[in-house]
Short mmCIF file of N, CA and C in Angstrom, two decimals:
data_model
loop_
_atom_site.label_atom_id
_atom_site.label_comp_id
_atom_site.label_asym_id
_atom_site.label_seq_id
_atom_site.Cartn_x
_atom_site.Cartn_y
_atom_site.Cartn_z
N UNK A 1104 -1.13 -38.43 26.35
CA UNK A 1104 0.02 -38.32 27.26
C UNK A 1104 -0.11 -37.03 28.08
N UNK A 1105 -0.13 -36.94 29.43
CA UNK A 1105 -0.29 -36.00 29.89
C UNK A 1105 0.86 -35.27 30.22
N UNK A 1106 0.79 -34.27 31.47
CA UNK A 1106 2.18 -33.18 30.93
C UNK A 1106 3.06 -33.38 32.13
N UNK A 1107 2.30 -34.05 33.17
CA UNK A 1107 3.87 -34.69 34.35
C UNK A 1107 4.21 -35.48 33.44
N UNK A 1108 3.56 -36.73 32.71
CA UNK A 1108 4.63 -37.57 32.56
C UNK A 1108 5.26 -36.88 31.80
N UNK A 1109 5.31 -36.32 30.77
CA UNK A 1109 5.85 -35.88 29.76
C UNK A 1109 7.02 -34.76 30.51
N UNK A 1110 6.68 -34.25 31.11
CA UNK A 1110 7.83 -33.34 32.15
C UNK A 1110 8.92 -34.33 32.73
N UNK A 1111 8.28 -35.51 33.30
CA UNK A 1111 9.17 -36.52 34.54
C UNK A 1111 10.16 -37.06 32.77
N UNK A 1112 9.73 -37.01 31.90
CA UNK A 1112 10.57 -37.66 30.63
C UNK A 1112 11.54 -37.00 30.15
N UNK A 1113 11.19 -35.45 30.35
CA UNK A 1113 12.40 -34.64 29.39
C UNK A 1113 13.05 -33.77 30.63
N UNK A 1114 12.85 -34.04 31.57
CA UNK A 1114 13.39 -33.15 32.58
C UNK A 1114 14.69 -33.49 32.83
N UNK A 1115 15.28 -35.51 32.90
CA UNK A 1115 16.58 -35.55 32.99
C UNK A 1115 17.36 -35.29 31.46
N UNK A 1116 16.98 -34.83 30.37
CA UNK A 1116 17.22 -34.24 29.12
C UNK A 1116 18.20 -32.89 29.26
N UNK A 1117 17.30 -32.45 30.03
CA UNK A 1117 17.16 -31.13 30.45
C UNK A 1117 17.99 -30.67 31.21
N UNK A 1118 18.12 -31.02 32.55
CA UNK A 1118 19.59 -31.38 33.03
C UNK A 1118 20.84 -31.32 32.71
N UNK A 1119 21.13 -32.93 31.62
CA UNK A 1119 21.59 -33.35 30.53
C UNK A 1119 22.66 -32.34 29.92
N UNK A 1120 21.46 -31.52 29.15
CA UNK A 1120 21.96 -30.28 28.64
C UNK A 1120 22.37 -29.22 29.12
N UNK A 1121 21.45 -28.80 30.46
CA UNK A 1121 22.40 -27.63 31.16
C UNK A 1121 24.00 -27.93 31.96
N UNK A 1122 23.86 -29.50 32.03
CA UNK A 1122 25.33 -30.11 32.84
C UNK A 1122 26.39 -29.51 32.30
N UNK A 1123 26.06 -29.91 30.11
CA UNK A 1123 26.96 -29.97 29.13
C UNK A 1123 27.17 -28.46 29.16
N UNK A 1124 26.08 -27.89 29.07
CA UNK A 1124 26.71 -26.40 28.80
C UNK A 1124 27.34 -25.74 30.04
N UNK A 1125 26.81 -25.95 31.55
CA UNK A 1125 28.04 -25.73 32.29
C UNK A 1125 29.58 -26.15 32.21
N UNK A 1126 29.55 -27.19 31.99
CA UNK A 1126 30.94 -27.81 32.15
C UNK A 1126 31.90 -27.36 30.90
N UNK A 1127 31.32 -26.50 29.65
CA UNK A 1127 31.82 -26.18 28.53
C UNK A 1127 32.27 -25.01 28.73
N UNK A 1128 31.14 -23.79 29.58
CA UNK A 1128 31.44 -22.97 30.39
C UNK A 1128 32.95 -23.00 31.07
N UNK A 1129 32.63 -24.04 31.89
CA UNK A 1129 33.52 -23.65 33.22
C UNK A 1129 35.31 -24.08 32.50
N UNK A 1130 35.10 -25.01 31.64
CA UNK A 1130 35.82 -25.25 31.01
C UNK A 1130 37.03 -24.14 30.12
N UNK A 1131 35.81 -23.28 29.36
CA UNK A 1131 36.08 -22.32 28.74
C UNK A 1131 37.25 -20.92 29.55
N UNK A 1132 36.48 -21.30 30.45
CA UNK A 1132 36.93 -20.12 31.96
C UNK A 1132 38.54 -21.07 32.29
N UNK A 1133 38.45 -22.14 32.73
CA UNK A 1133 39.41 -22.40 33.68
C UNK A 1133 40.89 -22.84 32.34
N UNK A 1134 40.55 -23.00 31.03
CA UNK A 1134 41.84 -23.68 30.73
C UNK A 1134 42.88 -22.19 30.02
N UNK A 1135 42.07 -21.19 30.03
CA UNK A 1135 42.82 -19.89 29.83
C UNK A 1135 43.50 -19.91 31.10
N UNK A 1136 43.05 -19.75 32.63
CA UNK A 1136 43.47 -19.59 33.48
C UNK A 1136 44.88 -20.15 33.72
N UNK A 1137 44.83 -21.89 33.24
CA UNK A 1137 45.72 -22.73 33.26
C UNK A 1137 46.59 -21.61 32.78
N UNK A 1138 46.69 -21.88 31.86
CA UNK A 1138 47.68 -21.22 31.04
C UNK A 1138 48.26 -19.96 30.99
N UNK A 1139 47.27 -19.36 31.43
CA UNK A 1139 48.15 -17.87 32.51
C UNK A 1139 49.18 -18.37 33.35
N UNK A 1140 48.74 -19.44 33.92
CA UNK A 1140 49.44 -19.55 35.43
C UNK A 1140 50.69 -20.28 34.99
N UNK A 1141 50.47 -21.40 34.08
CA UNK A 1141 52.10 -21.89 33.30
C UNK A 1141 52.66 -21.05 32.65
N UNK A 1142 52.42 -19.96 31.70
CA UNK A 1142 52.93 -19.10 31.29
C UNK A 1142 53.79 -18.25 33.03
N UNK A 1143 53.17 -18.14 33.59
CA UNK A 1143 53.77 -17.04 34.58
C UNK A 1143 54.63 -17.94 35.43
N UNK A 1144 54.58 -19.34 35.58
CA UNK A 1144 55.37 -19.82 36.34
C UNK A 1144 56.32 -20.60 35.83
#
């Protein structure tokens, strides 16, 4: 097995995983925010 294919295979993996950990991120960030902002309003 050579190493494009093997790249073209785990690359949408890869993705995948950085999507999840952004969105856990951004997540992390924005639902404190929420809640500042209901708290203050």
């Amino acid at each position: 097995m050579d190493s494009k294919k093997f790249l073209s295979l785990i690359e949408p993996i890869i993705i995948l995983i950085l999507s999840i950990f952004v969105g856990f991120v951004v997540l992390s960030i924005a639902i404190p925010m929420f809640d500042v902002v209901n708290y203050i309003g």
